[in-house]
Coordinates of C-alpha atoms and ligand atoms in Angstrom, one line a residue:
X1 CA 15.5 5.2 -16.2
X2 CA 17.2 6.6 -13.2
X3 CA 16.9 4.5 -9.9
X4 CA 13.8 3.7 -7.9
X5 CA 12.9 6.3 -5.2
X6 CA 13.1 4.4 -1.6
X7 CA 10.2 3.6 0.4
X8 CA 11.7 4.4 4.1
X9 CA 9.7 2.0 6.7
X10 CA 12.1 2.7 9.4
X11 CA 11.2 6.4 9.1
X12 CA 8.0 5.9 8.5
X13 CA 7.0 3.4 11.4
X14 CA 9.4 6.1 14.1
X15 CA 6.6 8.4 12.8
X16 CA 4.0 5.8 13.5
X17 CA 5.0 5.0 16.8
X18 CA 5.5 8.8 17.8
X19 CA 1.6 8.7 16.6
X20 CA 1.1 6.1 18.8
X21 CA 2.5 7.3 21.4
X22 CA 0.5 10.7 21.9
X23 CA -2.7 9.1 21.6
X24 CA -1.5 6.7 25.0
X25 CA -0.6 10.4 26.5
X26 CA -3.9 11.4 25.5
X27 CA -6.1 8.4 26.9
X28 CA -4.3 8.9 30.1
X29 CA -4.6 12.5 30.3
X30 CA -8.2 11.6 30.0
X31 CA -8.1 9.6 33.1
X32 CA -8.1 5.9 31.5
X33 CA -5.1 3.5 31.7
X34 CA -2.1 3.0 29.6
X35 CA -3.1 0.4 26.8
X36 CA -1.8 -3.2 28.0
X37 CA -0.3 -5.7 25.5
X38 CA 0.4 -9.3 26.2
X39 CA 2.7 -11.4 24.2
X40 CA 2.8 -14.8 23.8
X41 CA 5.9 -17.0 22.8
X42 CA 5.4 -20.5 22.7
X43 CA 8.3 -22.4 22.2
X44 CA 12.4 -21.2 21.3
X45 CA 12.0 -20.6 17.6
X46 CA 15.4 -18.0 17.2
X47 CA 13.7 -16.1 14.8
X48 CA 9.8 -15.5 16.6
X49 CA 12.1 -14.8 19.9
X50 CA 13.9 -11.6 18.2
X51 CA 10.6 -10.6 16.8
X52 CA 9.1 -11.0 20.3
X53 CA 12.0 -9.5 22.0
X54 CA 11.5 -6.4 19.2
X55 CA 7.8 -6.0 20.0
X56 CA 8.0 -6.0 23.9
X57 CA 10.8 -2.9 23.4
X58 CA 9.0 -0.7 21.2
X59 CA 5.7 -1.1 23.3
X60 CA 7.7 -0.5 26.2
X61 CA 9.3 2.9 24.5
X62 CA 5.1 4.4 23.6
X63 CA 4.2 4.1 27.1
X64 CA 2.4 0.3 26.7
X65 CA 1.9 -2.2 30.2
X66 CA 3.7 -5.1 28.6
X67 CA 3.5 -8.8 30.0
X68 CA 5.4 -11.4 27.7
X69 CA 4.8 -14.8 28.4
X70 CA 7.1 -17.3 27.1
X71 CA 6.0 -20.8 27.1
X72 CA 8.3 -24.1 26.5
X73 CA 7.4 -25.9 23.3
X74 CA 6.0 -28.7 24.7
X75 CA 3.0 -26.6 26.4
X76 CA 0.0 -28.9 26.1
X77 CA -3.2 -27.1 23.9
X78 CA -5.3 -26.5 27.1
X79 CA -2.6 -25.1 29.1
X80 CA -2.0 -22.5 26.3
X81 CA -5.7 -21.7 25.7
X82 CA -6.4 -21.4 29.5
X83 CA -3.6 -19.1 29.4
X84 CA -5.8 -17.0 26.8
X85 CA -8.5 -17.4 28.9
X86 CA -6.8 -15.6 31.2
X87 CA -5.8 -12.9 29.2
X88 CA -9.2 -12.4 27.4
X89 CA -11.1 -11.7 30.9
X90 CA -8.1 -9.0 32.1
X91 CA -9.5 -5.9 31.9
X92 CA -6.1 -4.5 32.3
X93 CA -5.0 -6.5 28.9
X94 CA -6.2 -5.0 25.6
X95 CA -4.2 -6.6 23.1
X96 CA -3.3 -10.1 22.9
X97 CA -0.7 -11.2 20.4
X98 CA 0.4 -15.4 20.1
X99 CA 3.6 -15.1 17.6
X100 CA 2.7 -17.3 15.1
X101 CA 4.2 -20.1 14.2
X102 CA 2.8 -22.4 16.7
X103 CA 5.3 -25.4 17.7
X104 CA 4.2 -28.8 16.0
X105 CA 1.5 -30.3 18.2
X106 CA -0.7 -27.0 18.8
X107 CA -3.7 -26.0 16.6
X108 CA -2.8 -22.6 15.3
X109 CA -6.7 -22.0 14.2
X110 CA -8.0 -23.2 17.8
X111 CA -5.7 -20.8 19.5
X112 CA -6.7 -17.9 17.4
X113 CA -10.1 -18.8 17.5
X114 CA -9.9 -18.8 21.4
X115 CA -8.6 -15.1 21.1
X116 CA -11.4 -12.5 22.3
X117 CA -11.7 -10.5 18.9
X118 CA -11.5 -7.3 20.3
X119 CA -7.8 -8.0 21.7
X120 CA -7.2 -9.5 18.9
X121 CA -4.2 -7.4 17.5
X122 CA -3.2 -9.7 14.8
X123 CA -6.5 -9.1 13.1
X124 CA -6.5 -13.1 12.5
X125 CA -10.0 -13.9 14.3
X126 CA -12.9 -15.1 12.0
X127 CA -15.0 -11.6 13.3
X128 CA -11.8 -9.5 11.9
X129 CA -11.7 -11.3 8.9
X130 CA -15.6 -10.5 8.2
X131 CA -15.0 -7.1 9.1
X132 CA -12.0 -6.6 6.5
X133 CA -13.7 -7.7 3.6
X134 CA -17.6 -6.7 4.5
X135 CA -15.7 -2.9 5.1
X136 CA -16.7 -2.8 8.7
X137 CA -14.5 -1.4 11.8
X138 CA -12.5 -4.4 13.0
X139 CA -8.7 -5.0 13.4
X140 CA -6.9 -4.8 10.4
X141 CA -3.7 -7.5 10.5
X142 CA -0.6 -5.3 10.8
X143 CA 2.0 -6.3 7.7
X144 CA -0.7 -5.7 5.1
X145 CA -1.9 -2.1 7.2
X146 CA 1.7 -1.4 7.2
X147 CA 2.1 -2.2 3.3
X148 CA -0.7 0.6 2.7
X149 CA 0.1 2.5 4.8
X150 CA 4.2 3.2 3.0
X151 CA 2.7 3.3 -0.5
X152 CA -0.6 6.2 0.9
X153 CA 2.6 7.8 2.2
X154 CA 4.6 8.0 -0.4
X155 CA 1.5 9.2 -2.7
X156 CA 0.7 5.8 -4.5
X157 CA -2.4 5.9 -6.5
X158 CA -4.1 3.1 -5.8
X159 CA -7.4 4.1 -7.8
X160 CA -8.1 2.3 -10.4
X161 CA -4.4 0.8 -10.8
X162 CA -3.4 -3.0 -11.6
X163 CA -2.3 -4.5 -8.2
X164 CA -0.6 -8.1 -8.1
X165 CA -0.1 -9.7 -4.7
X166 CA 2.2 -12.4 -4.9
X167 CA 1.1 -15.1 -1.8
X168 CA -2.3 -15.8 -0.2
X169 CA -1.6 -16.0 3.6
X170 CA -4.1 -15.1 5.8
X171 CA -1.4 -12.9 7.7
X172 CA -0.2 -11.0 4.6
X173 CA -1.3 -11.6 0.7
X174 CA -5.6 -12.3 1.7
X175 CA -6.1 -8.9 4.1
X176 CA -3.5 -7.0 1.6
X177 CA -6.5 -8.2 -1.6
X178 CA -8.6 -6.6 0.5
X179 CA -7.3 -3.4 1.5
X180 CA -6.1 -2.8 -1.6
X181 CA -9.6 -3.6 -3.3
X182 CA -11.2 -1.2 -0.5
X183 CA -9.1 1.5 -2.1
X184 CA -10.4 0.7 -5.4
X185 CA -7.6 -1.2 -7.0
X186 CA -8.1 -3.9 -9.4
X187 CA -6.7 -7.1 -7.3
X188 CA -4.9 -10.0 -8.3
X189 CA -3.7 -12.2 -5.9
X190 CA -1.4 -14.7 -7.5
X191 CA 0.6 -18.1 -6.1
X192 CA 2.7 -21.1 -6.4
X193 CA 0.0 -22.8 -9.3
X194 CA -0.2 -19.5 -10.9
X195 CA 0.8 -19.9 -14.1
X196 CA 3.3 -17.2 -16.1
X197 CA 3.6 -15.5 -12.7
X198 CA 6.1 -13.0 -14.5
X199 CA 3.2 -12.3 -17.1
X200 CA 1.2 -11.1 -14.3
X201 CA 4.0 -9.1 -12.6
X202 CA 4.4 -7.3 -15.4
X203 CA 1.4 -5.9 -15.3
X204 CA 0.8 -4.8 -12.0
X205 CA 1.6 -1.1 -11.2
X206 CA 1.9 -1.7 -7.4
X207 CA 3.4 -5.0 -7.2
X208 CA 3.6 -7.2 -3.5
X209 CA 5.5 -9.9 -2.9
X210 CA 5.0 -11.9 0.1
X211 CA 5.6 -15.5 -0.3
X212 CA 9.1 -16.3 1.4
X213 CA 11.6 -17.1 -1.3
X214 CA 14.6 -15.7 -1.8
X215 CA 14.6 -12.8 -5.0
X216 CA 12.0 -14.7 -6.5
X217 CA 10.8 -11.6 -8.8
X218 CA 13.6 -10.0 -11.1
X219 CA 13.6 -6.8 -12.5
X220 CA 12.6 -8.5 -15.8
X221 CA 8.9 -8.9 -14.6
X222 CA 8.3 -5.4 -12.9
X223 CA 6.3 -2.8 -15.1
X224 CA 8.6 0.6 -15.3
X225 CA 7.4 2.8 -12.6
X226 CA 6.0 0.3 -10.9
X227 CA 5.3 1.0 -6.8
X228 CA 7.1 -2.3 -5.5
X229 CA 6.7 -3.4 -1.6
X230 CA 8.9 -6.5 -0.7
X231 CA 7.3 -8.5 2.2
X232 CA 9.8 -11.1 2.2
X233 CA 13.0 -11.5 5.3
X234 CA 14.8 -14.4 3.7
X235 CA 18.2 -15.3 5.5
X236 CA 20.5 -16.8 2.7
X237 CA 23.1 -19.4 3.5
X238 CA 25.5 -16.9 3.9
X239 CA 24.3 -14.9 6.3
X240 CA 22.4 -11.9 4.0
X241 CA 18.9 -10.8 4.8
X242 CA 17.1 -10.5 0.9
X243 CA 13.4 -9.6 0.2
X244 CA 11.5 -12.1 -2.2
X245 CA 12.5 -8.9 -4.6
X246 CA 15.9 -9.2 -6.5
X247 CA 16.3 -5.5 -5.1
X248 CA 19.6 -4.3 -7.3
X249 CA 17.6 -5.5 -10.7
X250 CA 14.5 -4.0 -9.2
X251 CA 16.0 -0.8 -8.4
X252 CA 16.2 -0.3 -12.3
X253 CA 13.0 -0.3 -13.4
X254 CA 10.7 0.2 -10.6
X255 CA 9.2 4.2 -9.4
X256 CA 9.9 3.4 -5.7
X257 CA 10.4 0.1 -3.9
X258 CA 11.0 -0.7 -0.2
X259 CA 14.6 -2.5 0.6
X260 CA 14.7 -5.6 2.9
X261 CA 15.6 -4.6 5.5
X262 CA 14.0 -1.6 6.4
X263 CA 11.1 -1.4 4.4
X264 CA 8.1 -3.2 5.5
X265 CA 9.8 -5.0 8.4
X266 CA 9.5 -1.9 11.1
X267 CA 5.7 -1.2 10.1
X268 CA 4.5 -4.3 11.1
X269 CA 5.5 -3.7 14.8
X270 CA 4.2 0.2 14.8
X271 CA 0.8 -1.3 13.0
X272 CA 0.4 -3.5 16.2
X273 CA 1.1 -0.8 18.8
X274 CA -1.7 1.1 16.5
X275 CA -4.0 -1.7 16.8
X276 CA -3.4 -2.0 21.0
X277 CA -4.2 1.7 21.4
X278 CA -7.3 1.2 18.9
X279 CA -8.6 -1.4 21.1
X280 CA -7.9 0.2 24.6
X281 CA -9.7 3.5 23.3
X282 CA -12.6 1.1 22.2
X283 CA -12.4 -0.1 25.6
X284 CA -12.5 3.3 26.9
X285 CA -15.2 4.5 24.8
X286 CA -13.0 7.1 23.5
X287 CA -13.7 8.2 19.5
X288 CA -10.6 6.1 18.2
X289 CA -9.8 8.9 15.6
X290 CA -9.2 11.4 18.5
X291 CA -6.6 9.1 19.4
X292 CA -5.8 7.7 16.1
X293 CA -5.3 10.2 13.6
X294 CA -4.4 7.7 10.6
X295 CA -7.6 6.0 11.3
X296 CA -8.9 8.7 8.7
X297 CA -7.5 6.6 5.8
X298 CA -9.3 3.0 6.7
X299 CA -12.3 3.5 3.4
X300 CA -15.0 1.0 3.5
X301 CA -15.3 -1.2 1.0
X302 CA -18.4 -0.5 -1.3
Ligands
GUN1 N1 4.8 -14.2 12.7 C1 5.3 -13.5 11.6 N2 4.6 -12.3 11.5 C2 3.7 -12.3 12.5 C3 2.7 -11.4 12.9 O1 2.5 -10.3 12.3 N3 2.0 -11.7 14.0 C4 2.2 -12.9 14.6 N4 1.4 -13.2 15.7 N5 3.1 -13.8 14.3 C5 3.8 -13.5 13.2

């Protein structure tokens, strides 16, 4: 079989964010403000601090107000939920993002239930969750939009077809289940009990792995022509980035596949500049799709 066609994320989320950014020209043009994004780092975690560092620029770049707050690991709970407090009655603030994970010591469920779910941009609040799954308009967490969004654009048919989602995190492998069931697939979401896991690999035609170790899935347990997205940003001993995809044995058998990195990595961050600017032109009582052109692929589920 000749080699898997590559899924571009870096393109794809620069064409996001140019997206994103003429809807903020828009909603100003119209007289409102420029969305406003907060981001909250608690604690010196190397990794959440690039992420962080990465968010605050590209927000920047699409015309965003932008406040990050870093806060020392040792923050006390209420300190850190007045602090959302704060942010959730700022009418100048429309997305509020807490990079996740938490230091040891603070309740990551208490601080994302303390989030207003309307500024919610992580899509993690009990109201967004209800929304994904009962197909109503809520915010959709960004890794699993930005998963859909690379295989719709690369002309995935997701009617009808086997999908296996390797992980169930709320942030990834649970919303994934069910955006990929709102577009009719048939889900499975598999795990760390689930038995012959490269049994059910095999099977899938779109195939996701998102559960943090290193090449887990070889090329052995990928259908031929399968549609392959690689969640996974594993930093090996020796200083290489790999996906949870063994990419070079992948690469053999699978129709198109995203490389790590590059792949689903730069979606995530143009997903959450989508979600701001959803949730300022709520605010603003502007039609989101006059802002949001890609808001035309969000299906209900039925
Ligand atoms: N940590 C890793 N990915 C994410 C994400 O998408 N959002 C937040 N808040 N934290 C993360």
């Amino acid at each position: 079989m000749s080699p898997a066609r590559l899924i571009d994320g870096k393109l794809a989320a620069a064409e996001f964010r140019a997206l994103v950014k003429s809807g903020v020209g828009e909603l100003v043009a119209r007289g409102h403000a420029a969305p406003g994004l907060a981001v909250v780092l608690v604690g010196d975690d190397p990794a959440s601090q690039v992420y962080v560092k990465n968010k605050d620029k590209a927000a920047h770049e699409v015309g965003f107000h932008v406040r990050t707050l870093r806060m020392a690991a040792a923050t006390p709970q209420r300190e850190l939920l007045a602090v959302l407090d704060e942010l959730n009655r700022d009418a100048s603030v429309h997305g509020i993002l807490v990079q996740l994970p938490l230091p040891r010591g603070l309740d990551e469920g208490a601080v994302v239930a303390a989030l207003d779910p309307a500024k919610d941009v992580d899509g993690l609040s009990a109201r967004s969750v209800a929304a994904l799954w009962m197909g109503a308009s809520g915010l959709v967490p960004c890794t699993p939009q930005g998963c859909i969004h690379l295989l719709e654009r690369v002309g995935v048919k997701l009617e009808g077809a086997r999908a296996v989602v390797i992980g169930r995190s709320q942030l990834v492998g649970k919303p994934l289940a069910a955006l990929l069931l709102a577009r009719h697939a048939t889900v499975t979401i598999a795990h760390s009990r689930t038995q012959d896991l490269a049994a059910v690999c095999r099977e899938a035609d779109v195939l996701v792995a998102a559960v943090g170790k290193p090449e887990l899935v070889r090329g052995a347990w990928i259908k031929p022509g399968a549609a392959v997205i690689d969640v996974g940003i594993n930093r090996l001993a020796d200083g290489r980035l790999v996906g949870d995809v063994a990419f070079a044995e992948a690469l053999e058998v699978a129709g198109c596949i995203t490389p790590v990195p590059g792949g689903v990595g730069p979606m995530t961050i143009a997903m959450l500049l989508g979600n701001t600017l959803l949730s300022a032109a709520r605010r603003a009582a502007v039609p989101e799709r006059e802002l949001a052109p890609w808001r035309g692929e969000q299906p209900a589920v039925r």
